């Protein structure tokens, strides 16, 4: 599956910008500019978290903004501004980024703490 969306104006949701977002199973590509085109790629496995937001104006024109927090050096925060199908794209990115991490075996696990509160309390007082 692949999504190709354009950044849109908030005014009627018209696609009169020169920014194009391409979201594939393995990569997110942002292409910006008319006279000078700048293209930025981010591999899906680098996406750590995804956020969706929609202002009142965006909701009126069925748009939204997706923010991807990544481990990428050039764009630690990828912002897909004013796009259609934003909730569907957010879910797609979450699902595909998890799959990409599993394929590359780069899954990060957090140790939230497996001990009881009494053990932690005892260890603090022993110090």
mmCIF file of C-alpha atoms in Angstrom:
data_model
loop_
_atom_site.group_PDB
_atom_site.id
_atom_site.type_symbol
_atom_site.label_atom_id
_atom_site.label_comp_id
_atom_site.label_asym_id
_atom_site.label_seq_id
_atom_site.Cartn_x
_atom_site.Cartn_y
_atom_site.Cartn_z
ATOM 1 C CA UNK A 1 0.000 0.000 0.000
ATOM 2 C CA UNK A 2 1.186 3.517 -0.717
ATOM 3 C CA UNK A 3 -0.152 6.982 0.069
ATOM 4 C CA UNK A 4 0.697 10.048 -1.999
ATOM 5 C CA UNK A 5 -0.639 13.281 -0.512
ATOM 6 C CA UNK A 6 0.001 16.952 -1.098
ATOM 7 C CA UNK A 7 0.304 19.621 1.529
ATOM 8 C CA UNK A 8 -2.828 21.741 1.212
ATOM 9 C CA UNK A 9 -3.894 25.250 2.059
ATOM 10 C CA UNK A 10 -6.244 25.498 4.974
ATOM 11 C CA UNK A 11 -8.485 27.645 2.757
ATOM 12 C CA UNK A 12 -10.850 25.079 1.194
ATOM 13 C CA UNK A 13 -8.151 22.396 1.421
ATOM 14 C CA UNK A 14 -6.758 23.243 -2.031
ATOM 15 C CA UNK A 15 -3.465 21.548 -3.037
ATOM 16 C CA UNK A 16 -1.688 24.695 -4.308
ATOM 17 C CA UNK A 17 1.609 23.971 -2.590
ATOM 18 C CA UNK A 18 4.711 22.318 -3.960
ATOM 19 C CA UNK A 19 5.106 19.798 -1.141
ATOM 20 C CA UNK A 20 4.350 16.129 -1.784
ATOM 21 C CA UNK A 21 4.373 13.351 0.816
ATOM 22 C CA UNK A 22 4.859 9.732 -0.285
ATOM 23 C CA UNK A 23 4.316 7.112 2.409
ATOM 24 C CA UNK A 24 5.301 3.518 1.566
ATOM 25 C CA UNK A 25 5.751 0.375 3.668
ATOM 26 C CA UNK A 26 9.491 0.999 4.058
ATOM 27 C CA UNK A 27 9.950 4.765 3.691
ATOM 28 C CA UNK A 28 8.459 8.245 4.052
ATOM 29 C CA UNK A 29 9.525 10.763 1.397
ATOM 30 C CA UNK A 30 8.931 14.513 1.519
ATOM 31 C CA UNK A 31 9.515 16.406 -1.718
ATOM 32 C CA UNK A 32 9.416 20.226 -1.470
ATOM 33 C CA UNK A 33 9.902 23.076 -3.904
ATOM 34 C CA UNK A 34 9.242 24.201 -7.465
ATOM 35 C CA UNK A 35 12.448 25.748 -8.816
ATOM 36 C CA UNK A 36 14.699 23.946 -6.365
ATOM 37 C CA UNK A 37 13.342 20.600 -5.248
ATOM 38 C CA UNK A 38 14.524 19.151 -1.962
ATOM 39 C CA UNK A 39 13.709 15.524 -1.242
ATOM 40 C CA UNK A 40 14.031 14.018 2.219
ATOM 41 C CA UNK A 41 13.609 10.326 3.056
ATOM 42 C CA UNK A 42 13.133 8.582 6.364
ATOM 43 C CA UNK A 43 13.096 4.808 6.729
ATOM 44 C CA UNK A 44 10.037 3.430 8.494
ATOM 45 C CA UNK A 45 12.082 1.550 11.084
ATOM 46 C CA UNK A 46 13.380 4.909 12.379
ATOM 47 C CA UNK A 47 9.884 6.180 13.231
ATOM 48 C CA UNK A 48 9.507 5.919 16.999
ATOM 49 C CA UNK A 49 6.176 7.617 17.624
ATOM 50 C CA UNK A 50 3.372 9.212 15.613
ATOM 51 C CA UNK A 51 0.997 12.012 16.594
ATOM 52 C CA UNK A 52 -2.170 13.221 14.850
ATOM 53 C CA UNK A 53 -3.730 16.642 15.265
ATOM 54 C CA UNK A 54 -6.541 18.525 13.549
ATOM 55 C CA UNK A 55 -7.472 22.136 14.158
ATOM 56 C CA UNK A 56 -11.013 23.373 13.703
ATOM 57 C CA UNK A 57 -10.166 24.692 10.209
ATOM 58 C CA UNK A 58 -8.540 21.379 9.270
ATOM 59 C CA UNK A 59 -11.620 19.500 10.467
ATOM 60 C CA UNK A 60 -13.896 21.734 8.373
ATOM 61 C CA UNK A 61 -11.986 20.816 5.212
ATOM 62 C CA UNK A 62 -11.346 17.155 6.222
ATOM 63 C CA UNK A 63 -7.617 17.645 6.715
ATOM 64 C CA UNK A 64 -5.184 16.834 9.501
ATOM 65 C CA UNK A 65 -1.520 16.967 10.462
ATOM 66 C CA UNK A 66 0.611 13.899 11.214
ATOM 67 C CA UNK A 67 3.822 14.323 13.208
ATOM 68 C CA UNK A 68 6.393 11.511 13.185
ATOM 69 C CA UNK A 69 9.087 11.477 15.869
ATOM 70 C CA UNK A 70 12.072 9.681 14.385
ATOM 71 C CA UNK A 71 15.652 8.700 15.006
ATOM 72 C CA UNK A 72 16.593 10.339 11.680
ATOM 73 C CA UNK A 73 19.447 12.851 11.821
ATOM 74 C CA UNK A 74 18.089 15.352 9.277
ATOM 75 C CA UNK A 75 14.486 15.369 10.486
ATOM 76 C CA UNK A 76 13.969 14.203 14.043
ATOM 77 C CA UNK A 77 10.402 15.501 13.735
ATOM 78 C CA UNK A 78 8.711 14.876 10.364
ATOM 79 C CA UNK A 79 5.583 16.982 9.958
ATOM 80 C CA UNK A 80 3.042 16.061 7.274
ATOM 81 C CA UNK A 81 1.009 19.290 7.224
ATOM 82 C CA UNK A 82 -2.633 19.659 6.187
ATOM 83 C CA UNK A 83 -3.155 16.311 4.443
ATOM 84 C CA UNK A 84 -6.258 14.312 3.595
ATOM 85 C CA UNK A 85 -6.742 10.820 5.108
ATOM 86 C CA UNK A 86 -4.530 11.893 8.019
ATOM 87 C CA UNK A 87 -5.920 9.408 10.569
ATOM 88 C CA UNK A 88 -5.599 6.525 8.111
ATOM 89 C CA UNK A 89 -2.035 7.575 7.275
ATOM 90 C CA UNK A 90 -1.145 7.827 10.983
ATOM 91 C CA UNK A 91 -2.400 4.280 11.594
ATOM 92 C CA UNK A 92 -0.541 3.043 8.496
ATOM 93 C CA UNK A 93 2.734 4.607 9.688
ATOM 94 C CA UNK A 94 2.337 3.122 13.183
ATOM 95 C CA UNK A 95 1.651 -0.353 11.812
ATOM 96 C CA UNK A 96 4.379 -0.298 9.151
ATOM 97 C CA UNK A 97 7.041 1.213 11.424
ATOM 98 C CA UNK A 98 6.475 -1.569 13.955
ATOM 99 C CA UNK A 99 6.720 -4.204 11.207
ATOM 100 C CA UNK A 100 9.893 -2.605 9.831
ATOM 101 C CA UNK A 101 11.513 -2.634 13.287
ATOM 102 C CA UNK A 102 10.603 -6.297 13.735
ATOM 103 C CA UNK A 103 12.051 -7.190 10.307
ATOM 104 C CA UNK A 104 15.314 -5.371 11.085
ATOM 105 C CA UNK A 105 15.322 -6.614 14.669
ATOM 106 C CA UNK A 106 15.684 -3.086 16.005
ATOM 107 C CA UNK A 107 12.825 -3.218 18.495
ATOM 108 C CA UNK A 108 13.488 -1.207 21.667
ATOM 109 C CA UNK A 109 12.034 -2.533 24.874
ATOM 110 C CA UNK A 110 11.595 -0.364 27.936
ATOM 111 C CA UNK A 111 12.238 -1.782 31.380
ATOM 112 C CA UNK A 112 9.432 -0.140 33.309
ATOM 113 C CA UNK A 113 10.359 -2.031 36.432
ATOM 114 C CA UNK A 114 9.522 -5.578 37.238
ATOM 115 C CA UNK A 115 10.205 -5.417 40.976
ATOM 116 C CA UNK A 116 7.665 -4.863 43.711
ATOM 117 C CA UNK A 117 7.397 -1.479 45.365
ATOM 118 C CA UNK A 118 8.542 -3.036 48.663
ATOM 119 C CA UNK A 119 11.770 -4.308 47.017
ATOM 120 C CA UNK A 120 12.450 -0.864 45.575
ATOM 121 C CA UNK A 121 11.683 0.766 48.934
ATOM 122 C CA UNK A 122 14.050 -1.676 50.729
ATOM 123 C CA UNK A 123 16.834 -1.061 48.201
ATOM 124 C CA UNK A 124 16.561 2.691 48.684
ATOM 125 C CA UNK A 125 16.864 2.409 52.474
ATOM 126 C CA UNK A 126 19.834 0.025 52.221
ATOM 127 C CA UNK A 127 21.924 2.714 50.513
#
